[in-house]
Short mmCIF file of C-alpha atoms (C1' of nucleotides) in Angstrom, two decimals:
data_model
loop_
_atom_site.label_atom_id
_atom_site.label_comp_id
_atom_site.label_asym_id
_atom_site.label_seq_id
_atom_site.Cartn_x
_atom_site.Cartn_y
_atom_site.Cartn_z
CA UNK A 1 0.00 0.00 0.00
CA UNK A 2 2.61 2.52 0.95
CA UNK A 3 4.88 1.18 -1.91
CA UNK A 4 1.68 1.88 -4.27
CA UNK A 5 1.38 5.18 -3.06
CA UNK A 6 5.05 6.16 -3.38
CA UNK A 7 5.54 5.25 -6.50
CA UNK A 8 2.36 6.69 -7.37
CA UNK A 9 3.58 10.09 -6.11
CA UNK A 10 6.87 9.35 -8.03
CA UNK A 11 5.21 9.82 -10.75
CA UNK A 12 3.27 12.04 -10.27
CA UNK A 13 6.49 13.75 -10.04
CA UNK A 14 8.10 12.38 -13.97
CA UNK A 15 4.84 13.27 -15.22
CA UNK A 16 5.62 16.93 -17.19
CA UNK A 17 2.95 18.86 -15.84
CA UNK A 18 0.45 21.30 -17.98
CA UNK A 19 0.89 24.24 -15.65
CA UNK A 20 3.67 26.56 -15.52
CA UNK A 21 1.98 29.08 -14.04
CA UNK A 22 -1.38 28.04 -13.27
CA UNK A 23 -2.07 32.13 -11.37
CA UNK A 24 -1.95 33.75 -15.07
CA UNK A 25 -5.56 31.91 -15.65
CA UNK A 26 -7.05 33.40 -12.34
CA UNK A 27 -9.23 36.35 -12.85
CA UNK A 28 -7.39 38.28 -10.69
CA UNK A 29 -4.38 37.52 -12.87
CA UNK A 30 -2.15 41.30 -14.26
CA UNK A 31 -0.66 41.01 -17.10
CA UNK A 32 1.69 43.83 -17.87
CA UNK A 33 0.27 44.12 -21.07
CA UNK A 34 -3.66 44.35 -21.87
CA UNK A 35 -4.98 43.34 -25.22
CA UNK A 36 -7.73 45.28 -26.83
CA UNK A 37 -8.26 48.17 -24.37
CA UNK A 38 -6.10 50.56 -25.80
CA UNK A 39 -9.17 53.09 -26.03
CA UNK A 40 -10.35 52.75 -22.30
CA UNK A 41 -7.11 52.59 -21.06
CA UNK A 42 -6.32 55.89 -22.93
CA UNK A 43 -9.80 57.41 -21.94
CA UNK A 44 -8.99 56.83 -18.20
CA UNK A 45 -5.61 57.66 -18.06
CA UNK A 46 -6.51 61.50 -19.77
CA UNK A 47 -9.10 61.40 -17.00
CA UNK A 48 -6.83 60.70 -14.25
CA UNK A 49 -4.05 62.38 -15.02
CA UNK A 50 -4.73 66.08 -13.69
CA UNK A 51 -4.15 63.82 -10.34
CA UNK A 52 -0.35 64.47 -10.95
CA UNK A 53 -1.03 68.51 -11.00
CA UNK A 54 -2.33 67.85 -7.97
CA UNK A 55 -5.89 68.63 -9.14
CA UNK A 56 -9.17 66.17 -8.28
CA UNK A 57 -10.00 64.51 -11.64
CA UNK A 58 -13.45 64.23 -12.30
CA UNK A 59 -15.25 61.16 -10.97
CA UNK A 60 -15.65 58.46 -13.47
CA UNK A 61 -18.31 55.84 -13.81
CA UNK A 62 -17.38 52.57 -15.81
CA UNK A 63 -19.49 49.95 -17.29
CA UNK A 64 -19.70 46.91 -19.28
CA UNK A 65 -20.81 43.49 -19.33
CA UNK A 66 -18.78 41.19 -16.78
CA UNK A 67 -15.35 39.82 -18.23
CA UNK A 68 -14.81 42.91 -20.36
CA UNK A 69 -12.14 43.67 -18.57
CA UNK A 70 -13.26 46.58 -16.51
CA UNK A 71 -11.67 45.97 -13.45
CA UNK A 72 -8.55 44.88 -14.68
CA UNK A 73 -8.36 48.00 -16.75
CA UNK A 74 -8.73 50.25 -14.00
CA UNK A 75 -6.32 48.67 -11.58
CA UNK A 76 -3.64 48.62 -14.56
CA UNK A 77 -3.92 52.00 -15.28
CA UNK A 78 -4.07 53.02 -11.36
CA UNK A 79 -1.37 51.07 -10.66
CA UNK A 80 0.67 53.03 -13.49
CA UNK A 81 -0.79 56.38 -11.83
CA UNK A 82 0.81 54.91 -8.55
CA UNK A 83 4.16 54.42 -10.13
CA UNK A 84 4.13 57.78 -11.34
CA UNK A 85 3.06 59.28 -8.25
CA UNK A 86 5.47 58.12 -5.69
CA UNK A 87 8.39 58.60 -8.12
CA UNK A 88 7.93 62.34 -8.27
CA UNK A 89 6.55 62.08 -4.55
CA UNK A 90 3.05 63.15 -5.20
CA UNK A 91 0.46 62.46 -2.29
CA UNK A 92 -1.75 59.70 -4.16
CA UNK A 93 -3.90 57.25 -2.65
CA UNK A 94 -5.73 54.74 -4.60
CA UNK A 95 -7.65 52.67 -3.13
CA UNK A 96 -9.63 49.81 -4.65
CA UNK A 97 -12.98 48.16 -2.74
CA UNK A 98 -15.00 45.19 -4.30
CA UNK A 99 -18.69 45.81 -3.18
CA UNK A 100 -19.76 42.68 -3.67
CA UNK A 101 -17.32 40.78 -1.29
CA UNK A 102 -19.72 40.01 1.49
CA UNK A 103 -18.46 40.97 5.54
CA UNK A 104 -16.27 43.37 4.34
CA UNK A 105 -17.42 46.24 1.66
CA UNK A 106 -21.60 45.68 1.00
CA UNK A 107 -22.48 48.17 3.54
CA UNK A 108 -22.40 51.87 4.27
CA UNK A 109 -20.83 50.90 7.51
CA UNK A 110 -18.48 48.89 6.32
CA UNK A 111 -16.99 50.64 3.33
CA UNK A 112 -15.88 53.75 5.39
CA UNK A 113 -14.61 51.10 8.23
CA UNK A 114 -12.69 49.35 5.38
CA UNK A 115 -11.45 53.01 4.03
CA UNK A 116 -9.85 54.09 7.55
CA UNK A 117 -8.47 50.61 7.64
CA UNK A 118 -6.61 51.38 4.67
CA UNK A 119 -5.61 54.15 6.08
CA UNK A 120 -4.54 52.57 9.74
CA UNK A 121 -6.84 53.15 11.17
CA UNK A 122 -8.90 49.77 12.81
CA UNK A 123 -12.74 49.75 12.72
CA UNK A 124 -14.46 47.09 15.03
CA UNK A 125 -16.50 45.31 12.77
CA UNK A 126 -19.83 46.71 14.05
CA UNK A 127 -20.97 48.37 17.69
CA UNK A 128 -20.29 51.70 16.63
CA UNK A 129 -22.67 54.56 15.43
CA UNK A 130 -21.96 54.65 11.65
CA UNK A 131 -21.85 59.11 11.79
CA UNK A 132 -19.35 58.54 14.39
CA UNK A 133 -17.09 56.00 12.14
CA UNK A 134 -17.88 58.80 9.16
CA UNK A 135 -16.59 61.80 11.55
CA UNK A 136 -13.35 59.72 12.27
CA UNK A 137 -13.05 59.05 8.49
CA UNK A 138 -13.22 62.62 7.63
CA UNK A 139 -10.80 63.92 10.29
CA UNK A 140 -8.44 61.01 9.22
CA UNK A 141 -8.40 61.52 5.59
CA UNK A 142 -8.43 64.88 6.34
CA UNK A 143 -5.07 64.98 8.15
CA UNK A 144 -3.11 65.59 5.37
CA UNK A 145 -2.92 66.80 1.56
CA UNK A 146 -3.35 64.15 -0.51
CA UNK A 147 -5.58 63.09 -3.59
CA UNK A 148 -7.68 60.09 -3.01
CA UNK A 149 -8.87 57.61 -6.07
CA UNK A 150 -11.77 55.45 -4.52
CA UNK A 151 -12.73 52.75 -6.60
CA UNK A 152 -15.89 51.09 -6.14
CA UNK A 153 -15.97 47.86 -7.91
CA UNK A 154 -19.66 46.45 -8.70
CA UNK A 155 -21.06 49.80 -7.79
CA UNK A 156 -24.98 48.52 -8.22
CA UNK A 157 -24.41 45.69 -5.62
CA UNK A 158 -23.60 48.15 -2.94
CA UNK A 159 -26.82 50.91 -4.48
CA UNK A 160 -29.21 47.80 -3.89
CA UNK A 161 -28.17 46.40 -1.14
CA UNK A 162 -27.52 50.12 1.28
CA UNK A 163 -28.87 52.44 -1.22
CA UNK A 164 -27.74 55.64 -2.66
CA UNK A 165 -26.77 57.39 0.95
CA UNK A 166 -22.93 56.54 0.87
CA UNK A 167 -22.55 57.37 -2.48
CA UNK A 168 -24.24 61.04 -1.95
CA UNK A 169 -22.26 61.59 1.38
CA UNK A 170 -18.89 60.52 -0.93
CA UNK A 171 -19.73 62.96 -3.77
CA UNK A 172 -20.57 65.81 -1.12
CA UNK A 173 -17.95 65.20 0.95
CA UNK A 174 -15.07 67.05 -1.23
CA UNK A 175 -16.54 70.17 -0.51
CA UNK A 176 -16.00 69.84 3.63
CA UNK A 177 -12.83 68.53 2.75
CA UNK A 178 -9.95 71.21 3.25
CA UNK A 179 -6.76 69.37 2.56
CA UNK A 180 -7.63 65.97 0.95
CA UNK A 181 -10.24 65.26 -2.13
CA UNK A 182 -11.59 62.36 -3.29
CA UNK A 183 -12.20 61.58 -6.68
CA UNK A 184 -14.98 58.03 -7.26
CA UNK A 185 -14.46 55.79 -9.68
CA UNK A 186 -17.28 53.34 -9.73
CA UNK A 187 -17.75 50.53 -12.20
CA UNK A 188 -20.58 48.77 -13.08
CA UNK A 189 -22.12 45.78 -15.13
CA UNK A 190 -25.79 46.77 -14.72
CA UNK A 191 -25.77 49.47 -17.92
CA UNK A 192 -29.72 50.70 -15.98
CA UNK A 193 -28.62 51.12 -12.31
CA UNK A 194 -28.20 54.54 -12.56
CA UNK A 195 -31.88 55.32 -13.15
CA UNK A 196 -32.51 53.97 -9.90
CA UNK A 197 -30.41 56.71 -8.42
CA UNK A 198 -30.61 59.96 -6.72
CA UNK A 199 -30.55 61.99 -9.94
CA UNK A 200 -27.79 64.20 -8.31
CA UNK A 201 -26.11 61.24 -7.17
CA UNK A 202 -25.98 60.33 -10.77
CA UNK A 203 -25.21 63.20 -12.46
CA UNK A 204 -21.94 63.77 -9.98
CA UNK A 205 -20.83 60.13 -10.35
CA UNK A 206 -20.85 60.04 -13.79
CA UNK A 207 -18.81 63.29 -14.42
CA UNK A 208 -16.87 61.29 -17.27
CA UNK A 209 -18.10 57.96 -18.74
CA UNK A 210 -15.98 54.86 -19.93
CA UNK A 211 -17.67 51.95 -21.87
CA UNK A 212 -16.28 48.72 -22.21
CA UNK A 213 -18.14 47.08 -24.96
CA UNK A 214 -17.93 42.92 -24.60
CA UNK A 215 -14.74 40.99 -26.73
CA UNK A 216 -15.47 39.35 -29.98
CA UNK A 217 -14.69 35.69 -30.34
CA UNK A 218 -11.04 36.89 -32.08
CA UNK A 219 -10.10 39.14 -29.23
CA UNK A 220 -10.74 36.52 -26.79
CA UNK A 221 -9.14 34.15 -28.36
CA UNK A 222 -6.07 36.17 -28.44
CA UNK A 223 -6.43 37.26 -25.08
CA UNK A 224 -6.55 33.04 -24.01
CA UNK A 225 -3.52 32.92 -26.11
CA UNK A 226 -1.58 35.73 -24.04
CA UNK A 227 -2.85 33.64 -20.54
CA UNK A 228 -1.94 30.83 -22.25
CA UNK A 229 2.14 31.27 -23.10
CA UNK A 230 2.32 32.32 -19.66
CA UNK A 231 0.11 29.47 -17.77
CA UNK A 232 1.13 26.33 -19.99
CA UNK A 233 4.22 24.86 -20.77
CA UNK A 234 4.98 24.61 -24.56
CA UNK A 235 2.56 22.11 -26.72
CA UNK A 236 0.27 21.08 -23.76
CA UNK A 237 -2.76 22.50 -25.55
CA UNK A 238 -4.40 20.23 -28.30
CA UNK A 239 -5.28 22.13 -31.78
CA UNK A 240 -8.28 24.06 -31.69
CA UNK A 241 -8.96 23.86 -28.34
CA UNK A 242 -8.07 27.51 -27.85
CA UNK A 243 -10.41 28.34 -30.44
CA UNK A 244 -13.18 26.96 -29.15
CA UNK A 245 -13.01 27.90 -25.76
CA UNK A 246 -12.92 31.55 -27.47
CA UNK A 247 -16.44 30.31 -29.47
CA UNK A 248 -17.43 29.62 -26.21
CA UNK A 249 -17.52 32.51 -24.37
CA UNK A 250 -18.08 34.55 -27.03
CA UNK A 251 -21.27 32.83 -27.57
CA UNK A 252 -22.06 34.28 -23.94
CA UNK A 253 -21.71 37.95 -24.24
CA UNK A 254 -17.87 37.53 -24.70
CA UNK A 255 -17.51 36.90 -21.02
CA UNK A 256 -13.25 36.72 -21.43
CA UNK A 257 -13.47 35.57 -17.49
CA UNK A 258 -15.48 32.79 -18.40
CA UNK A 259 -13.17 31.50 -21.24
CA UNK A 260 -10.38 31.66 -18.63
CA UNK A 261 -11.95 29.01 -15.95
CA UNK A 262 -13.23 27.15 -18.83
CA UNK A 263 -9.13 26.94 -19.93
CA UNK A 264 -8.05 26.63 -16.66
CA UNK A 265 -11.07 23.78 -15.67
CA UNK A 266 -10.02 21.67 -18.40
CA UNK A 267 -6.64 21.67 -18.09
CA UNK A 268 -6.94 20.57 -14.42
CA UNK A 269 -9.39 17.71 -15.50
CA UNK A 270 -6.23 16.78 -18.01
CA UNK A 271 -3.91 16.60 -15.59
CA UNK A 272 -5.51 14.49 -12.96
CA UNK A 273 -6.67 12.13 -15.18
CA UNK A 274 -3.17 12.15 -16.08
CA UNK A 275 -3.13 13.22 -19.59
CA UNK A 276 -0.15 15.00 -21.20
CA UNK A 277 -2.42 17.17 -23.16
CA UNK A 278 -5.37 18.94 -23.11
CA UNK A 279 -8.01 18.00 -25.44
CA UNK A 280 -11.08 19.55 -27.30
CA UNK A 281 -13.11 16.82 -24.65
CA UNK A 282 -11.67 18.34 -21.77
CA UNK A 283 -13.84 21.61 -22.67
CA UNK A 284 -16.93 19.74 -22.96
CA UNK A 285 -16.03 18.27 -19.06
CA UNK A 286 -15.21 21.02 -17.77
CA UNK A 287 -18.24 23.13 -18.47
CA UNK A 288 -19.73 20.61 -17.25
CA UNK A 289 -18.03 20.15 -13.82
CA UNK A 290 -17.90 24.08 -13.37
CA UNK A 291 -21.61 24.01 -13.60
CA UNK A 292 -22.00 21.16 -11.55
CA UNK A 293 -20.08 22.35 -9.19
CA UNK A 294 -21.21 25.79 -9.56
CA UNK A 295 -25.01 24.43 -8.45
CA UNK A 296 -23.92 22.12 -5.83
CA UNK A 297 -21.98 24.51 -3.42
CA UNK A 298 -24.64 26.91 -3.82
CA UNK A 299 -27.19 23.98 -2.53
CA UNK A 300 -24.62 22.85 0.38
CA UNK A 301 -23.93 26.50 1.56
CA UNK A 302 -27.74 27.44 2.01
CA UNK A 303 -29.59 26.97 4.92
CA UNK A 304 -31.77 24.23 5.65
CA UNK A 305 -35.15 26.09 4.78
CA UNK A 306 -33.90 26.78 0.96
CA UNK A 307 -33.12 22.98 0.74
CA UNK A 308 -36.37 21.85 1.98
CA UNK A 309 -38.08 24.59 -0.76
CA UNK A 310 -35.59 23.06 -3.84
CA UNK A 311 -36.49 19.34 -2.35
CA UNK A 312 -40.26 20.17 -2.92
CA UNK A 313 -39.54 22.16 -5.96
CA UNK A 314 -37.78 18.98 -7.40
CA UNK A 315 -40.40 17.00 -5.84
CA UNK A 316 -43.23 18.95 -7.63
CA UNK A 317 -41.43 18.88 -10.89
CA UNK A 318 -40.65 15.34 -11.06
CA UNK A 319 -44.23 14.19 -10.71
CA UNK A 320 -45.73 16.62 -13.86
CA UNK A 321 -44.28 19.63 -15.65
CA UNK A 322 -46.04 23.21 -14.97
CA UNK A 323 -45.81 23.64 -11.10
CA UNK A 324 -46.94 26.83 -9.44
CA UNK A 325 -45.80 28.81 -6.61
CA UNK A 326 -48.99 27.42 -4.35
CA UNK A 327 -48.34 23.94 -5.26
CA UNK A 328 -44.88 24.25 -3.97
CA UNK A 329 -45.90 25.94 -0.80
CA UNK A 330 -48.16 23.47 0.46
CA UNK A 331 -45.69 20.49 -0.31
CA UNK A 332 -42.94 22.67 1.58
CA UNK A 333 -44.51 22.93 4.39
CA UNK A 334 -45.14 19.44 4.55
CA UNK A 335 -41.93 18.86 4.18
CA UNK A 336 -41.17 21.44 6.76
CA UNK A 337 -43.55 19.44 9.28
CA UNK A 338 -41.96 15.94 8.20
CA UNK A 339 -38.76 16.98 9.44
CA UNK A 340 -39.71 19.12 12.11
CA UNK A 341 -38.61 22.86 10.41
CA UNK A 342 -40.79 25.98 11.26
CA UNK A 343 -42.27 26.81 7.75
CA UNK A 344 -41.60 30.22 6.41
CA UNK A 345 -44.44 32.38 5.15
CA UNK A 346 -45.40 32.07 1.59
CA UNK A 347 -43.99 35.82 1.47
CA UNK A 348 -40.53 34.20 2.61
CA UNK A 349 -40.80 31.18 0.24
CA UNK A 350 -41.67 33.27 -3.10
CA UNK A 351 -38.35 35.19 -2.46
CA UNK A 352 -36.48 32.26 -2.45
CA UNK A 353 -38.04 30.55 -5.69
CA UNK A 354 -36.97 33.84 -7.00
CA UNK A 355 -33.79 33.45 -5.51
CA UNK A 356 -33.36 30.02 -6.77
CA UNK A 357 -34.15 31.62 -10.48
CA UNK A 358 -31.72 33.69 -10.13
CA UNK A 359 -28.75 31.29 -9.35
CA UNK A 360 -30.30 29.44 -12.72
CA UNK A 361 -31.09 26.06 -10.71
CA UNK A 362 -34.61 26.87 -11.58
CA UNK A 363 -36.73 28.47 -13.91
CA UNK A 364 -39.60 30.48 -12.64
CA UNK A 365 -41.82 32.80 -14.89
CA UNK A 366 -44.44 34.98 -13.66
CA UNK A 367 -47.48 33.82 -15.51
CA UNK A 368 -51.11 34.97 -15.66
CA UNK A 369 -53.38 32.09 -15.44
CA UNK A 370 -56.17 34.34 -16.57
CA UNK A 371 -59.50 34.54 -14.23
CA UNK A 372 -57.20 31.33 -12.22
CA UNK A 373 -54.53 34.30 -10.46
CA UNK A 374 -51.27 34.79 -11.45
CA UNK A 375 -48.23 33.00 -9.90
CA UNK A 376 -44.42 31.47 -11.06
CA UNK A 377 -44.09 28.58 -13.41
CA UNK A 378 -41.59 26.77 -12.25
CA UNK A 379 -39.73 23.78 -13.53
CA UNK A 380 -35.86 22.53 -13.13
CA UNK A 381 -33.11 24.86 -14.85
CA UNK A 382 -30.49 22.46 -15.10
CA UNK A 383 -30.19 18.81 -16.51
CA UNK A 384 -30.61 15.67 -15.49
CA UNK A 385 -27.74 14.33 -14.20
CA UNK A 386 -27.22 17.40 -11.89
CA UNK A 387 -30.40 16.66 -10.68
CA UNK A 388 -29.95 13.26 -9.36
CA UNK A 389 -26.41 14.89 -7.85
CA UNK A 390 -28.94 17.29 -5.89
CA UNK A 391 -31.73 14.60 -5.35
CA UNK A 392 -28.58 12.23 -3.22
CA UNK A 393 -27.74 15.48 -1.26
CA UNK A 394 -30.69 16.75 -0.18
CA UNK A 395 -32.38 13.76 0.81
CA UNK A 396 -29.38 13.38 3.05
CA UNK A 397 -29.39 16.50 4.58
CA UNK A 398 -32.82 16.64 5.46
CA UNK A 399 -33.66 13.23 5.92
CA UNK A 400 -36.28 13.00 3.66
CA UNK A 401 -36.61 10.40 1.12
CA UNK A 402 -38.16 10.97 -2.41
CA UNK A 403 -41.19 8.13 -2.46
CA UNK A 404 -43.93 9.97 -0.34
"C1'" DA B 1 -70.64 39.00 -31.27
"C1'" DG B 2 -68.15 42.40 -28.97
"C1'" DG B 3 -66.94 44.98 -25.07
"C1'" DT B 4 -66.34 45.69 -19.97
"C1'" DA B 5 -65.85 44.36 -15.46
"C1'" DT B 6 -64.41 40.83 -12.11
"C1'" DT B 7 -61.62 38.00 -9.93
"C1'" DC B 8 -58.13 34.88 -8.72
"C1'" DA B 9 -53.57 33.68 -6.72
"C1'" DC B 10 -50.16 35.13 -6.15
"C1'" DA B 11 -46.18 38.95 -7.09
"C1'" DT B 12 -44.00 42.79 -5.31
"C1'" DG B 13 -42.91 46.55 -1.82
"C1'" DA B 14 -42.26 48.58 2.49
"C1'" DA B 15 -41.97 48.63 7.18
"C1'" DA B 16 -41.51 46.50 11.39
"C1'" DC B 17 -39.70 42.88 14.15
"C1'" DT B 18 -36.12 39.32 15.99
"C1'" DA B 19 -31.88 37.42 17.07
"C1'" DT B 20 -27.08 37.83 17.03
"C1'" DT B 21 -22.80 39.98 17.39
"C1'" DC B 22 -20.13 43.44 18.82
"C1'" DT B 23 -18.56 47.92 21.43
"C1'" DC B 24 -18.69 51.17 25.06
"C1'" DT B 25 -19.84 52.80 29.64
"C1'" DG B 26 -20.12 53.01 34.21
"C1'" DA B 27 -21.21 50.75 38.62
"C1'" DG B 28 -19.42 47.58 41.61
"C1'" DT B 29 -15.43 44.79 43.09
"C1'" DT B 30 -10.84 43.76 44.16
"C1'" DA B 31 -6.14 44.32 45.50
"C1'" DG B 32 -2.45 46.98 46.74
"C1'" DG B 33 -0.67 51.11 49.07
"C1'" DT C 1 -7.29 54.72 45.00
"C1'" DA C 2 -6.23 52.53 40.74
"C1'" DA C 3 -7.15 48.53 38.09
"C1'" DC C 4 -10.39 45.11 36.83
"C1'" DT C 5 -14.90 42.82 35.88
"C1'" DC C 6 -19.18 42.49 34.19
"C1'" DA C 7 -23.95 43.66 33.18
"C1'" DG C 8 -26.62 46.68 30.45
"C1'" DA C 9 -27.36 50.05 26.70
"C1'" DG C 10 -26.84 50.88 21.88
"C1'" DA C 11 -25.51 49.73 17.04
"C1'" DA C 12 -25.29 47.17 12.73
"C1'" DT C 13 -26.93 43.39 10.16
"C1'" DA C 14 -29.33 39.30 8.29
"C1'" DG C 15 -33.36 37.03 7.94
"C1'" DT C 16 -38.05 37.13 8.58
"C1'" DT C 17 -42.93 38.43 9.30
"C1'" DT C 18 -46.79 41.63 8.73
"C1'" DC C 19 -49.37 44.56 6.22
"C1'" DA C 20 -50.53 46.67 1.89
"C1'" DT C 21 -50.87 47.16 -2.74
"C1'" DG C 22 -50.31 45.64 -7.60
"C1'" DT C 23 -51.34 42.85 -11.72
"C1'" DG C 24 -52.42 40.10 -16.34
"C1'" DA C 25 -55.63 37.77 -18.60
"C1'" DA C 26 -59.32 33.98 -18.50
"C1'" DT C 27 -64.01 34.25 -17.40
"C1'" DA C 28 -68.59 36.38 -16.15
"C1'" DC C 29 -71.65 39.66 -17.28
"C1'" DC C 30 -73.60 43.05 -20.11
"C1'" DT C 31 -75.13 45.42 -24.24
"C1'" DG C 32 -76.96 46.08 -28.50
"C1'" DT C 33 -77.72 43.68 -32.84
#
DNA sequence: AGGTATTCACATGAAACTATTCTCTGAGTTAGG
DNA sequence: TAACTCAGAGAATAGTTTCATGTGAATACCTGT
């Protein structure tokens, strides 16, 4: 057995591996050189750089469709701003905040707490009156002459989750400053959040506009190719498979982040199955693992009342197509009673079908039945063999079995 | 027949409530001088 | 008297519940032919 094992690890070891540098595929991933954003990288840096006159550039709101490139766009060009900066020994400060990263930037609260973090300063994590946090922001940032570049990544997370408040107090805030400014740069995928904002929110936020209009199947591919020299080692990849994992994704809005972890996905599958190259199979398996995978965390990581609503959503579904939101409820709280669960109100239960449709396990469609009230068609959003995956987990977690 | 009015079965919104986690404050307690 | 402890007040937040209002089209009900 140990033999087995050792040998097994030897070689493992022989083996030439795919990877060189499997961190080039991540999203996160900077390249020093970005492909086919010449424009918005010239845009942004025009708009930035009155930053080295020491004047406040204009804020600048950002959008596009997710894996354009927004993000990594803006950091670049920051990050060249930054070099700039502190080699003449110009008070910059750019600092970059994901809104969507739950615990740590989705609140009001917790953005400024984050911001004086940044700046030294620690923030218990809640306790405090959030004007009083603000007041110690301001008289921190205030301190000394500087120009701060706040970027608010995924901008229409933080608007719908803590509305517009922040956002107003950020854009107002300049003129109480005496020494510091602040200039926003927010960036966005949802091309109509700004409607739902405070129309002088708006119109100070978006000062200056950059649009980052999705890749084309040819730019991804040669952005895959760029990742690619740097991730693989030489003659790993099969023919064509670069090309269509650049179909791919272009087929989906030309998501480039998506073609990445389909690369990356398939290339892992090759190497533990212990191939020496990646084929045109491996893409087919790995968009299928990612979505597997994708659906089953999101089942294991909710709480116990969503799995008992998906096991009677399933439940419904399997017995006839065409299932409605009252159907579900009364089976749920069956369910609920079965294994001993306080049932949520309808109210509760709607929200999470809706929820559910969101995170494409289900599909739900407001119909009108006419004189017979209107209510969510719902039936299974993903196929069969993902199904049975969920069917074995739930009924494990919950205890309930699928015959009654 | 053609046109309105109803009506159903929820959807959708907003506000209020609950439980949890955390800080801060100040009264009471302790130990040392 | 200074340092320490600990309960209670206040905050922020997530997850709900409660209450209120909205809604699309299949039917019921008219109306005039």
């Amino acid at each position: 057995m140990k033999e087995g094992l050792g040998s097994f690890f030897e070689k493992y070891l022989d083996k030439k591996p795919i990877f060189k540098n499997k961190l080039a595929l991540q999203s996160n991933f900077l390249p020093d050189q970005i492909l086919h954003r010449d424009e918005q990288i010239h845009q942004l840096a025009n708009m930035l750089a009155p930053t080295l006159r020491g004047e406040k550039p204009s804020n600048i709101f950002i959008y596009g469709q997710t894996g354009t490139g927004k993000t990594l766009t803006v950091k670049y060009t920051t990050q060249q701003l930054m070099d700039t900066a502190s080699q003449k020994k110009l008070p910059v400060k750019v600092i970059y905040l994901n809104c969507k990263l739950k615990k740590l930037a989705d609140t009001e609260y917790r953005i400024v707490a984050q911001l004086l973090r940044e700046y030294g300063r620690n923030v218990p994590p809640t306790g405090l009156p959030t004007d009083e946090v603000y007041h110690l922001f301001f008289s921190t940032i205030d301190k000394d002459k500087h120009i701060l570049i706040l970027i608010l990544d995924e901008v229409d997370q933080l608007v719908g989750r803590a509305g517009d408040e922040l956002l107003y107090n950020l854009t107002r805030i300049n003129s109480e400053l005496k020494n510091a400014q602040i200039t926003l740069i927010g960036i966005s995928n949802d091309l109509v959040f700004t409607d739902s904002l405070d129309p002088r929110v708006k119109s100070s936020l978006s000062e200056e506009e950059v649009v980052f209009p999705p890749y084309n199947a040819e730019q991804i591919q040669s952005i895959l190719q760029q990742r690619a020299s740097f991730a693989f080692n030489p003659d790993v990849l099969a023919e064509g498979v670069l090309e269509k994992c650049a179909a791919f994704a272009a087929r989906e809005h030309g998501d480039a982040r998506r073609a990445l972890e389909l690369l990356r996905v398939s290339a892992e599958l090759a190497e533990r199955q212990g191939d020496v190259k990646v084929s045109i199979a491996k893409l087919d398996q790995a968009e299928d693992k990612i979505e597997r995978d994708r659906v089953l965390d999101v089942i294991t990581t909710h709480p116990k009342q969503y799995q008992v609503a998906l096991f009677s959503i399933i439940a419904a579904c399997s017995q006839k197509p065409g299932v409605f939101t009252g159907d579900i409820y009364s089976l749920y709280e069956k369910y609920c009673s079965q294994t001993g669960l306080r049932p949520l109100t309808q109210r509760r239960v709607s929200d999470i079908i809706a929820e559910f449709d969101m995170l494409g396990i289900i599909s739900a469609k407001v119909i009108s039945k006419g004189r017979y009230g209107r209510t969510r068609e719902i039936g299974i959003g993903v196929n069969d063999a993902i199904v049975e995956k969920i069917k074995g987990i739930l009924s494990e977690e919950l205890g309930l079995s699928w015959n009654s």
